[in-house]
mmCIF file of N, CA and C in Angstrom:
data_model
loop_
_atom_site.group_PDB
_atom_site.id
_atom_site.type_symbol
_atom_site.label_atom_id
_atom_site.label_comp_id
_atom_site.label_asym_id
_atom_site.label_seq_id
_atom_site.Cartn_x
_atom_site.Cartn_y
_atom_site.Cartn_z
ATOM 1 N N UNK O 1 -81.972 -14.953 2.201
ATOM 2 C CA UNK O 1 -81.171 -14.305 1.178
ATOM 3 C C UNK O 1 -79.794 -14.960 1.139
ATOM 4 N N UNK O 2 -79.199 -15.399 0.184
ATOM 5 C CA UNK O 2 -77.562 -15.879 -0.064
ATOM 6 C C UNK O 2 -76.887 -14.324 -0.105
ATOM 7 N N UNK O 3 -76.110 -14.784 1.168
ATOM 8 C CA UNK O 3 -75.133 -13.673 1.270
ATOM 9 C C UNK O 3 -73.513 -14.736 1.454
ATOM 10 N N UNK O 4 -72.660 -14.005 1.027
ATOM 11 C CA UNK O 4 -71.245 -14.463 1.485
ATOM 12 C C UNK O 4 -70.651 -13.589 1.827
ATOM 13 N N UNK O 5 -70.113 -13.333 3.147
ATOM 14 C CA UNK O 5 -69.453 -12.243 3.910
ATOM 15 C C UNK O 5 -67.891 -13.091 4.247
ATOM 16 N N UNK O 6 -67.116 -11.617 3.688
ATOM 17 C CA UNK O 6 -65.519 -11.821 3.667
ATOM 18 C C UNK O 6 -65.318 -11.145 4.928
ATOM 19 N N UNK O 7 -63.892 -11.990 5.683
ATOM 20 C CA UNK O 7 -63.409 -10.970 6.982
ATOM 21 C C UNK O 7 -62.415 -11.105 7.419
ATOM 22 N N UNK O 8 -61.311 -10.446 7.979
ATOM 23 C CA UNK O 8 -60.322 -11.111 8.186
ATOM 24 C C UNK O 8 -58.980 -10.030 7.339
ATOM 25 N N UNK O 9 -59.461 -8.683 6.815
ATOM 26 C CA UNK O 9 -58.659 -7.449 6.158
ATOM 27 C C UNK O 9 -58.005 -6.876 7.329
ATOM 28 N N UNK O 10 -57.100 -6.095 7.239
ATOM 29 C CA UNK O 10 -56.835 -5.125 7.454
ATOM 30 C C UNK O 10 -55.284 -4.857 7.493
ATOM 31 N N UNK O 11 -54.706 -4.199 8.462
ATOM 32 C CA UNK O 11 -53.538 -3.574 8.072
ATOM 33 C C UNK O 11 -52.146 -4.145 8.725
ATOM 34 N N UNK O 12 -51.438 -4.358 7.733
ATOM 35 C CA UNK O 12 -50.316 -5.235 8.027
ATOM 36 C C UNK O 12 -49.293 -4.896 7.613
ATOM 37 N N UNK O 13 -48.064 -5.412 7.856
ATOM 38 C CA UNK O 13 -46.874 -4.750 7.465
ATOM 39 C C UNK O 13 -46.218 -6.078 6.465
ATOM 40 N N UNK O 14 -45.415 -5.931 5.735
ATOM 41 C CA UNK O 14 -44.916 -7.193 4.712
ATOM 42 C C UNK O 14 -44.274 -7.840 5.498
ATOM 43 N N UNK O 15 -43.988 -9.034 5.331
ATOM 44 C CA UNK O 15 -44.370 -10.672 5.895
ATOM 45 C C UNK O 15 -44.558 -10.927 6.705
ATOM 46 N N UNK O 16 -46.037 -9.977 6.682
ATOM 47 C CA UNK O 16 -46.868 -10.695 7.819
ATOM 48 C C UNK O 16 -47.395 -11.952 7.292
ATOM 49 N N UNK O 17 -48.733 -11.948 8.107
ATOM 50 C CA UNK O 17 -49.713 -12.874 7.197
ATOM 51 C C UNK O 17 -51.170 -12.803 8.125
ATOM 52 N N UNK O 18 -52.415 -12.986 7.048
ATOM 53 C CA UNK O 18 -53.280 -13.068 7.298
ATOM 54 C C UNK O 18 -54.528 -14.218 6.874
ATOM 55 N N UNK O 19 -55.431 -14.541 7.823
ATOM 56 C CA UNK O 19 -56.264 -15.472 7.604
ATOM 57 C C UNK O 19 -57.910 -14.782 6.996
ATOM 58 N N UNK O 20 -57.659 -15.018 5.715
ATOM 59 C CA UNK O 20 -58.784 -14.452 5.646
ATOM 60 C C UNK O 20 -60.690 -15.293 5.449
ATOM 61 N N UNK O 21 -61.719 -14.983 5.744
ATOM 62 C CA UNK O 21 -62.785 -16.204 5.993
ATOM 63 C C UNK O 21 -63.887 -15.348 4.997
ATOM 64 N N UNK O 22 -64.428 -16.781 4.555
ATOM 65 C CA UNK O 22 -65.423 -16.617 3.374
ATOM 66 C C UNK O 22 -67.055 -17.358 4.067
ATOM 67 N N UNK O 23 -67.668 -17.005 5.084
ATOM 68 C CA UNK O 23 -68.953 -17.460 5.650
ATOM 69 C C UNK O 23 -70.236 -17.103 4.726
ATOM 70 N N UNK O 24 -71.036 -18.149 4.258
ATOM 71 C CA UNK O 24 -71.551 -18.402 3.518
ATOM 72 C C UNK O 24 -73.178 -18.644 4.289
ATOM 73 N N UNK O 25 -74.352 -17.916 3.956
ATOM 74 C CA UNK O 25 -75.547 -18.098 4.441
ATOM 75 C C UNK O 25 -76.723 -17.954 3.612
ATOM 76 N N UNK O 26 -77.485 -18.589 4.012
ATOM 77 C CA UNK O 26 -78.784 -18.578 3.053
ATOM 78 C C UNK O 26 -78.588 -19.972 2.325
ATOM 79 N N UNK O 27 -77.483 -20.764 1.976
ATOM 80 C CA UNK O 27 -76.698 -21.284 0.686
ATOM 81 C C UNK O 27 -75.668 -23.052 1.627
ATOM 82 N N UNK O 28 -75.644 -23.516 0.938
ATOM 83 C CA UNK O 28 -74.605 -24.606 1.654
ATOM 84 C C UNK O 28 -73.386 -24.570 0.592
ATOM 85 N N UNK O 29 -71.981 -24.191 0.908
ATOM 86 C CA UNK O 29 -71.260 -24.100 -0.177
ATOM 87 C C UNK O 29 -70.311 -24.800 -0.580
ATOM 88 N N UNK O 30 -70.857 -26.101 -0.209
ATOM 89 C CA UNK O 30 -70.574 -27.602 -0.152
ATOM 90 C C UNK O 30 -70.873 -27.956 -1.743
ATOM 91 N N UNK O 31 -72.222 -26.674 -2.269
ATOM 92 C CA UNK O 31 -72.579 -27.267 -3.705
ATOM 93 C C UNK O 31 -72.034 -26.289 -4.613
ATOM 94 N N UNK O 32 -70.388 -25.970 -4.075
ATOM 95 C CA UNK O 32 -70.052 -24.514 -5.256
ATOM 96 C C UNK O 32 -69.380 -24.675 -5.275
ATOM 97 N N UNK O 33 -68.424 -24.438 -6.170
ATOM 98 C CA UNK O 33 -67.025 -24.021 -6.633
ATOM 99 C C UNK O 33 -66.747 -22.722 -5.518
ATOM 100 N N UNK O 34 -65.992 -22.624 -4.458
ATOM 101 C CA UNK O 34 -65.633 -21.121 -3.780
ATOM 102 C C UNK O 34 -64.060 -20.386 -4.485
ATOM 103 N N UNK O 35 -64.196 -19.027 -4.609
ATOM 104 C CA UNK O 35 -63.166 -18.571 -5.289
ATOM 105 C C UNK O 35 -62.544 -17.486 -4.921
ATOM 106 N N UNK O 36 -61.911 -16.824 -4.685
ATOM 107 C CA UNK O 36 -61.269 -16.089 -3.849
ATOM 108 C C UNK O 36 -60.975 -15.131 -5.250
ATOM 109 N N UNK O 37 -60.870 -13.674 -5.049
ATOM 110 C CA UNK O 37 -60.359 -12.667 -6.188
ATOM 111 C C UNK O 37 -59.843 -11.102 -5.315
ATOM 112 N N UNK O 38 -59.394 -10.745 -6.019
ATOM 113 C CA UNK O 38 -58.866 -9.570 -4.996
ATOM 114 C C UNK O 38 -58.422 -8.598 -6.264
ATOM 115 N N UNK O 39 -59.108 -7.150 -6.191
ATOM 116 C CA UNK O 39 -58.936 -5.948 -7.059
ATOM 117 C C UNK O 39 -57.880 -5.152 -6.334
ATOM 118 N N UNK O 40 -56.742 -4.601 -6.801
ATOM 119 C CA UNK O 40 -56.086 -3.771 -6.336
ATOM 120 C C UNK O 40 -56.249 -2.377 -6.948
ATOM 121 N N UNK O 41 -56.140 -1.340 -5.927
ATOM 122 C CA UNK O 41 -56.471 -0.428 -6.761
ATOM 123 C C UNK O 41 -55.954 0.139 -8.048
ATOM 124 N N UNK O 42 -56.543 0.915 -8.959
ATOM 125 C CA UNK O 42 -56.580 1.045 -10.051
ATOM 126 C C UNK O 42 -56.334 -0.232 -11.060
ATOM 127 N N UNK O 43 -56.995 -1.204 -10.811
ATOM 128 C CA UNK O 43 -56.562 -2.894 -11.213
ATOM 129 C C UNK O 43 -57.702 -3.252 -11.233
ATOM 130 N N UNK O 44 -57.521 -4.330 -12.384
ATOM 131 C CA UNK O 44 -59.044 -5.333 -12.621
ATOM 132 C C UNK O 44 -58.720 -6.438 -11.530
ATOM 133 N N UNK O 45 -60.208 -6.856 -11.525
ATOM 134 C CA UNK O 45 -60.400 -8.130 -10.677
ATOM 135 C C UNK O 45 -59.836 -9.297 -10.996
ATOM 136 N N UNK O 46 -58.864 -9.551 -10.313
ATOM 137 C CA UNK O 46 -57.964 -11.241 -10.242
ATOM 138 C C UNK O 46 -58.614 -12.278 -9.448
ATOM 139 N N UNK O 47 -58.191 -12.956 -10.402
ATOM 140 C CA UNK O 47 -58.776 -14.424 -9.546
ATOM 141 C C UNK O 47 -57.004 -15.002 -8.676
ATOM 142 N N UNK O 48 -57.887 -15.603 -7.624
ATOM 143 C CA UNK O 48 -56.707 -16.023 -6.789
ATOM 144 C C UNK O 48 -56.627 -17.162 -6.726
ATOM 145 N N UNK O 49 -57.427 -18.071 -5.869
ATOM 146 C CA UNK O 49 -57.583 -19.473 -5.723
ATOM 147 C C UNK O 49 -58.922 -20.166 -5.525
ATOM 148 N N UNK O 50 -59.503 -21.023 -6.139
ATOM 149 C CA UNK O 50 -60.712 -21.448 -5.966
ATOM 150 C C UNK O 50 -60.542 -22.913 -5.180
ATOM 151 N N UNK O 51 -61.676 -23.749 -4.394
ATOM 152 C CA UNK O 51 -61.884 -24.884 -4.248
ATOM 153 C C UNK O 51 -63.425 -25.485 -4.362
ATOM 154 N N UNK O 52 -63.423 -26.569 -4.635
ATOM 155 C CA UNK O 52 -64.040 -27.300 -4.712
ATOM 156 C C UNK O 52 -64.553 -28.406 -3.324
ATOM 157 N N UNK O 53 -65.620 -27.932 -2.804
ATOM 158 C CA UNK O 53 -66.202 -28.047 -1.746
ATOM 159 C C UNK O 53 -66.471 -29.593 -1.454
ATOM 160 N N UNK O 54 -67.026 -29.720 -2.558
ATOM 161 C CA UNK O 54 -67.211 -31.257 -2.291
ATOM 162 C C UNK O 54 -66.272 -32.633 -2.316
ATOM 163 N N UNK O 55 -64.994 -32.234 -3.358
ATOM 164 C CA UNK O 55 -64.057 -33.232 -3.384
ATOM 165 C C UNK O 55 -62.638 -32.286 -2.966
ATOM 166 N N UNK O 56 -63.017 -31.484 -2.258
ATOM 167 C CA UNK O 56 -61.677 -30.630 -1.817
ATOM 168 C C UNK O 56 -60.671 -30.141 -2.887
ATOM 169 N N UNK O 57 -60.368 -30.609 -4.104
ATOM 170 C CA UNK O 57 -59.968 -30.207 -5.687
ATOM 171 C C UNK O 57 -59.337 -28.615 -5.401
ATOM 172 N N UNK O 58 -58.134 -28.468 -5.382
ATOM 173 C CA UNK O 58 -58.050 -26.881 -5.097
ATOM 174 C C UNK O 58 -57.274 -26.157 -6.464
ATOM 175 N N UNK O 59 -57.721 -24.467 -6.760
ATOM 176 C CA UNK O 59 -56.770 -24.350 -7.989
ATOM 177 C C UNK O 59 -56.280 -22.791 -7.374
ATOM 178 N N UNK O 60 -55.167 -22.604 -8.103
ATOM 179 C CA UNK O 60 -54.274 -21.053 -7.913
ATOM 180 C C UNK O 60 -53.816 -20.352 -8.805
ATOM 181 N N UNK O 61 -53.929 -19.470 -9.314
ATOM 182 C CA UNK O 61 -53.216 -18.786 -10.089
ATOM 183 C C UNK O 61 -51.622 -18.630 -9.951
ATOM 184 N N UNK O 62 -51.104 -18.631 -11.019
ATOM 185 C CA UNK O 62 -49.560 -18.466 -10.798
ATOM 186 C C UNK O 62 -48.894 -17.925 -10.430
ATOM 187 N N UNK O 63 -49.279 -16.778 -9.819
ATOM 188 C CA UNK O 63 -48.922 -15.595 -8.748
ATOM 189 C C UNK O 63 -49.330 -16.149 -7.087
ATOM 190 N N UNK O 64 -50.160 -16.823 -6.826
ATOM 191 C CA UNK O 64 -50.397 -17.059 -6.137
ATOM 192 C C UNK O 64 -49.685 -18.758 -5.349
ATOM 193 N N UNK O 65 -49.216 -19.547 -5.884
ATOM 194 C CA UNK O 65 -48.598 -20.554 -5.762
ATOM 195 C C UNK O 65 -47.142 -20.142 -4.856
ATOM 196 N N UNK O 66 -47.372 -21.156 -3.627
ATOM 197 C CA UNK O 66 -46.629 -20.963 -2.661
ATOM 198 C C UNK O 66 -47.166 -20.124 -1.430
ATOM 199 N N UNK O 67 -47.315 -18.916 -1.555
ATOM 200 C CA UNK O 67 -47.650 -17.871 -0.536
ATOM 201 C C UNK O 67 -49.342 -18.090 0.058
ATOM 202 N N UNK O 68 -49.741 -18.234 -0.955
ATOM 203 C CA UNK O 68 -51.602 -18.945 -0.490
ATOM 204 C C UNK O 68 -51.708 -20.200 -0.338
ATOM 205 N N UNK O 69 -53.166 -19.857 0.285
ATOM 206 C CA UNK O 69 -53.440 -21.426 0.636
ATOM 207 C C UNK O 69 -54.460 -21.373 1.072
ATOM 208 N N UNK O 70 -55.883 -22.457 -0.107
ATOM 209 C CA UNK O 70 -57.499 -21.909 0.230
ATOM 210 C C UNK O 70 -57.199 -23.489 1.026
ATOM 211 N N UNK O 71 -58.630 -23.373 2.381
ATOM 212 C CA UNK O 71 -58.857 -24.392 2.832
ATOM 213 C C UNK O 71 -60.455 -24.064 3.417
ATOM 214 N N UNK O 72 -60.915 -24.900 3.755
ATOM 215 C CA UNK O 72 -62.410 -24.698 4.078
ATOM 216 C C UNK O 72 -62.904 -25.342 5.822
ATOM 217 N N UNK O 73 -64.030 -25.100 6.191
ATOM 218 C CA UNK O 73 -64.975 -25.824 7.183
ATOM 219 C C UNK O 73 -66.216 -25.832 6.896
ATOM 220 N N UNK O 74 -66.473 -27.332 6.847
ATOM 221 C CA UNK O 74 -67.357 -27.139 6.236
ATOM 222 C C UNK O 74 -68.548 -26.887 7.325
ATOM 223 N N UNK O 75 -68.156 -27.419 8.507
ATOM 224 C CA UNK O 75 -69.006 -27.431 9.651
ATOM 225 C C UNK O 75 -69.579 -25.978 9.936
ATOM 226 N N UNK O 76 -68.337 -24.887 9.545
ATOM 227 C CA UNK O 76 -69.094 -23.347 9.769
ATOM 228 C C UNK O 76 -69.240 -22.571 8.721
ATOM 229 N N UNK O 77 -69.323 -23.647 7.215
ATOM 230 C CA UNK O 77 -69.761 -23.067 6.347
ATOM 231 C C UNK O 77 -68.905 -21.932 5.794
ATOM 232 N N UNK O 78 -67.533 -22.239 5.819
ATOM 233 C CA UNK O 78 -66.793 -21.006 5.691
ATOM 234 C C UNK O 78 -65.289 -21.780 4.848
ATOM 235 N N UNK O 79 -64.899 -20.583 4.167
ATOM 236 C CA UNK O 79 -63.711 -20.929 3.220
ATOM 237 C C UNK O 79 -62.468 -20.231 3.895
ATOM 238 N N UNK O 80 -61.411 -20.192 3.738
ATOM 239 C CA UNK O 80 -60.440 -19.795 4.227
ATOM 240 C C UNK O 80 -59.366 -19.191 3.469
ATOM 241 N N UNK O 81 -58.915 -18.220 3.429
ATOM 242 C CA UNK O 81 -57.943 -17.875 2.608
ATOM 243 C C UNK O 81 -56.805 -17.158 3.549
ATOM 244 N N UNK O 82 -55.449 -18.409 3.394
ATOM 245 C CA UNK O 82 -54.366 -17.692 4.244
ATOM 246 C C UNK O 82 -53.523 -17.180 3.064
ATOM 247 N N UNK O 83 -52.806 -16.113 3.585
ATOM 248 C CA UNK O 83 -51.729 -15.379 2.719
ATOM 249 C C UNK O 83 -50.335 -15.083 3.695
ATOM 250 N N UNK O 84 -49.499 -15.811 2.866
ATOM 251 C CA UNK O 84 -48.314 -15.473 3.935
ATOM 252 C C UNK O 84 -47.372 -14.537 3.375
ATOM 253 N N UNK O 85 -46.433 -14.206 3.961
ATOM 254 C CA UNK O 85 -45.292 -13.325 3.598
ATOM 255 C C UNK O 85 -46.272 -11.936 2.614
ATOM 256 N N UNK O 86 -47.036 -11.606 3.200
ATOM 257 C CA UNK O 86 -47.640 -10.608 2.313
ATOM 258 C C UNK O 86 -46.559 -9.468 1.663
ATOM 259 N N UNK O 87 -47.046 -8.788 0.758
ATOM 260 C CA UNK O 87 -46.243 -7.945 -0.141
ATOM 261 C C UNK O 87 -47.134 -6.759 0.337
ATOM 262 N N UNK O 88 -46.427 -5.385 -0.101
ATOM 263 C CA UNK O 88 -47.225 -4.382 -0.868
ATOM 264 C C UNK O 88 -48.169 -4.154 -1.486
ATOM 265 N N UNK O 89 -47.768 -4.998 -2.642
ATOM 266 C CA UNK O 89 -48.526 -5.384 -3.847
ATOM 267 C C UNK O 89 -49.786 -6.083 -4.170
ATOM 268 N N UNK O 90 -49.865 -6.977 -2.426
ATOM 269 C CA UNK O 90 -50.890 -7.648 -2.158
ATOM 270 C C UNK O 90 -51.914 -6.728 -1.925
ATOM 271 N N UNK O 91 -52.206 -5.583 -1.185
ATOM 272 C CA UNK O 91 -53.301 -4.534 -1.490
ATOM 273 C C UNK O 91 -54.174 -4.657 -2.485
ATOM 274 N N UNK O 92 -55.391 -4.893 -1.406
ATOM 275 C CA UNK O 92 -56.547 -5.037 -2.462
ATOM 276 C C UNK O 92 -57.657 -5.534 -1.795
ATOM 277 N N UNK O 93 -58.749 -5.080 -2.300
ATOM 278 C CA UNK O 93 -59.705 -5.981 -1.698
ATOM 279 C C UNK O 93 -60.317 -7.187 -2.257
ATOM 280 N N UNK O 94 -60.255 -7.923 -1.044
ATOM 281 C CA UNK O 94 -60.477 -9.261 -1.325
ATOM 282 C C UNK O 94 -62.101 -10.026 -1.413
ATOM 283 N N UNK O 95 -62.254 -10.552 -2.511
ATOM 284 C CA UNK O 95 -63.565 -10.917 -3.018
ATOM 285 C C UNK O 95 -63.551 -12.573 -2.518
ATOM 286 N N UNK O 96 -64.990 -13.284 -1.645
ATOM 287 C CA UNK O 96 -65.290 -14.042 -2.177
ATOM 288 C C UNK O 96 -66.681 -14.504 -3.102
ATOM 289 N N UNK O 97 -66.662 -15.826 -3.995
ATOM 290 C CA UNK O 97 -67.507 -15.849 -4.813
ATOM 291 C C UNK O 97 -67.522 -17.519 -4.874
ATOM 292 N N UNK O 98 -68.886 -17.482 -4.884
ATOM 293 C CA UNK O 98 -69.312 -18.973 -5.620
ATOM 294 C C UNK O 98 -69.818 -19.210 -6.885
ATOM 295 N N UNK O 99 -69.645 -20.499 -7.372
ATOM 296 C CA UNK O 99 -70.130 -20.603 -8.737
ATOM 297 C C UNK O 99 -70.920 -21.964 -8.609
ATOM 298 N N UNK O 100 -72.204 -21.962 -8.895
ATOM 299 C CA UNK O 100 -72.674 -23.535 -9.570
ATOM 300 C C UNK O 100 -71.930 -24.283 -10.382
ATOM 301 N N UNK O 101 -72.276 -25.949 -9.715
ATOM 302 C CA UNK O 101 -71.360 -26.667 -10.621
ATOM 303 C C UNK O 101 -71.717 -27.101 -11.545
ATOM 304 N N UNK O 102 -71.024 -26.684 -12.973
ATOM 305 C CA UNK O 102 -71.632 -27.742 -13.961
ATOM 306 C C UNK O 102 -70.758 -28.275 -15.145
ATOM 307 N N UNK O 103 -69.260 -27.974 -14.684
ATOM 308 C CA UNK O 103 -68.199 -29.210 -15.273
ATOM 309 C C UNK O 103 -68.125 -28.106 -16.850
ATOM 310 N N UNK O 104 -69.030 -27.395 -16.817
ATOM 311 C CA UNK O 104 -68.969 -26.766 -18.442
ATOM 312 C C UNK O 104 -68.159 -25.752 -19.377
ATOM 313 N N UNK O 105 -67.400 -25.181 -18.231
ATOM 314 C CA UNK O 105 -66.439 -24.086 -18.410
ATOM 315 C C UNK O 105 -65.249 -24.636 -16.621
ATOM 316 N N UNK O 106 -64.271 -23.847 -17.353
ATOM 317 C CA UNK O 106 -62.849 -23.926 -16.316
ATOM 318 C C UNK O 106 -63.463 -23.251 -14.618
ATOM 319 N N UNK O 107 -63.159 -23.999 -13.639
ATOM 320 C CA UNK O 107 -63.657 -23.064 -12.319
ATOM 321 C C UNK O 107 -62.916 -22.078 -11.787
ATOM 322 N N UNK O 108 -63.964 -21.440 -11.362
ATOM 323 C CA UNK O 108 -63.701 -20.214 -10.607
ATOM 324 C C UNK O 108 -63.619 -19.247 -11.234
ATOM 325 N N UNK O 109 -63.995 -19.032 -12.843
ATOM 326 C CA UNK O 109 -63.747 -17.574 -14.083
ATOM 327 C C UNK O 109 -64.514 -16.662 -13.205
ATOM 328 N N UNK O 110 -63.979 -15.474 -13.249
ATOM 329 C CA UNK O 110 -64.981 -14.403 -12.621
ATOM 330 C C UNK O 110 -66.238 -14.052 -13.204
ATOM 331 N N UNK O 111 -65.864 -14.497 -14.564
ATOM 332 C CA UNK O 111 -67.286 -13.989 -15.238
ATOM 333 C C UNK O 111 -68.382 -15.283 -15.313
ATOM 334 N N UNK O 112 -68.204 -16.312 -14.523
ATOM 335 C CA UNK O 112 -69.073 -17.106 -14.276
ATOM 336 C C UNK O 112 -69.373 -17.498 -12.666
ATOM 337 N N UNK O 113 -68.883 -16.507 -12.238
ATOM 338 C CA UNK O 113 -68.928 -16.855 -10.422
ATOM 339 C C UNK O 113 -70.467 -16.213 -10.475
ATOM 340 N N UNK O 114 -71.388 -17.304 -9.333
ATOM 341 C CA UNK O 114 -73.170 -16.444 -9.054
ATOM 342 C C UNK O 114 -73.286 -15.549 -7.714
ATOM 343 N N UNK O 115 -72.503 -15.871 -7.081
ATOM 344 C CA UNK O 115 -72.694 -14.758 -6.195
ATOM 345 C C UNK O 115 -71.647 -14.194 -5.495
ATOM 346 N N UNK O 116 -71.593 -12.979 -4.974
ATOM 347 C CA UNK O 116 -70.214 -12.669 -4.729
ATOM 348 C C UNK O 116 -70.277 -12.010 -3.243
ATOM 349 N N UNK O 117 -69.423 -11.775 -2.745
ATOM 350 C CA UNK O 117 -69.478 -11.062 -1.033
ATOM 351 C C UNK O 117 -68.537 -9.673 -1.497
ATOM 352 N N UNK O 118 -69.195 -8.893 -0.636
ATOM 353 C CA UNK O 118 -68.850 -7.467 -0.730
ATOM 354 C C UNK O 118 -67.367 -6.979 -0.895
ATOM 355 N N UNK O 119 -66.151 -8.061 -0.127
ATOM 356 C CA UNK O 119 -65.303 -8.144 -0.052
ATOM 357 C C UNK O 119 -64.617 -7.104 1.252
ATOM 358 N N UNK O 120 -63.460 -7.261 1.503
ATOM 359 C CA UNK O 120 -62.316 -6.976 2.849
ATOM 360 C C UNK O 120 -60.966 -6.960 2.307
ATOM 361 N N UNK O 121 -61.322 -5.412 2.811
ATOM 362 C CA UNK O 121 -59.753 -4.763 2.285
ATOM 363 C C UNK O 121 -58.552 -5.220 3.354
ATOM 364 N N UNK O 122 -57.486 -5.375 2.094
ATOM 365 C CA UNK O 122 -56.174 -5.855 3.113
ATOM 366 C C UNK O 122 -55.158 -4.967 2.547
ATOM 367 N N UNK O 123 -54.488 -3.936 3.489
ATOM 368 C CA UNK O 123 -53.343 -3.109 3.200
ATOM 369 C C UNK O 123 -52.551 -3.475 3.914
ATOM 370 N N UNK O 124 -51.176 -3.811 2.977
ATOM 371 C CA UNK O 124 -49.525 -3.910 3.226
ATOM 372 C C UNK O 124 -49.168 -2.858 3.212
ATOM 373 N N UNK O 125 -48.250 -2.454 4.685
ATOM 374 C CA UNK O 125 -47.543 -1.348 4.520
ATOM 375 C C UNK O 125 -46.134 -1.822 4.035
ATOM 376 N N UNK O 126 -45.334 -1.578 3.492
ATOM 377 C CA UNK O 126 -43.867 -1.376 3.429
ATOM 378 C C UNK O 126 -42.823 -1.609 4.599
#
C-alpha cells in the first residue's frame, strides 16, 4: 500500500523550530514532486513548499520564503521540512503529498497532489 507518514509535530513555543519528516512507503519518491501543505484551523489547505526529487528543483510559497526549508534523503526515503523561528500563526497541521510527474500543470497544486499522509499537528504557543 503507498502510504506517506508525517512526524515531527508538536508543541512549541515561538522561535523555536522544528524538523518536520515526510517517510514515504510502498512508493520511491524519487519519482514525485513532494509537497508540504499545512491547514490551520478554521483555514483552507496551503501549500508550503514542494521539491523535486529527482533534480532537487525546490519551490515556496511567499509566506514561506526565508523561515522554511524543504530538503530530502533519499537513502530513507524521506522529505524534510524545517521551520524556523516558528509563529503562532504557524499552527496547523501539516500535510505531506506527492504528485506524478508530468511537466503539465505548475508543481505541487493541491488539487493535483496523488497521495497524501494523514498529516502532524504543530502548535505554537505564544
Amino acid at each position: 500500500e503507498v502510504q506517506l507518514v508525517e512526524s515531527g509535530g508538536g508543541l512549541v513555543q515561538a522561535g523555536g523550530s522544528l524538523r518536520l519528516s515526510c517517510v514515504g512507503s510502498g512508493f520511491t519518491l524519487e519519482n514525485y514532486n513532494i509537497g508540504w501543505f499545512r491547514q490551520a484551523p478554521g483555514k483552507v489547505r496551503e501549500g508550503i513548499s514542494c521539491i523535486h526529487l529527482r533534480n532537487g528543483n525546490t519551490y515556496y510559497a511567499n509566506f514561506a520564503e526565508g523561515r522554511f526549508d524543504i530538503s530530502t534523503d533519499s537513502a530513507k526515503n524521506t522529505v524534510y521540512l524545517q521551520i524556523d523561528k516558528l509563529k503562532p500563526d504557524d499552527t496547523a497541521v501539516y500535510f505531506c503529498a506527492a504528485e506524478e510527474l508530468s511537466g503539465f500543470y505548475p508543481p505541487c497544486q493541491d488539487y493535483n497532489m496523488n497521495f497524501w499522509g494523514k498529516g502532524t499537528l504543530v502548535t505554537v504557543s505564544a
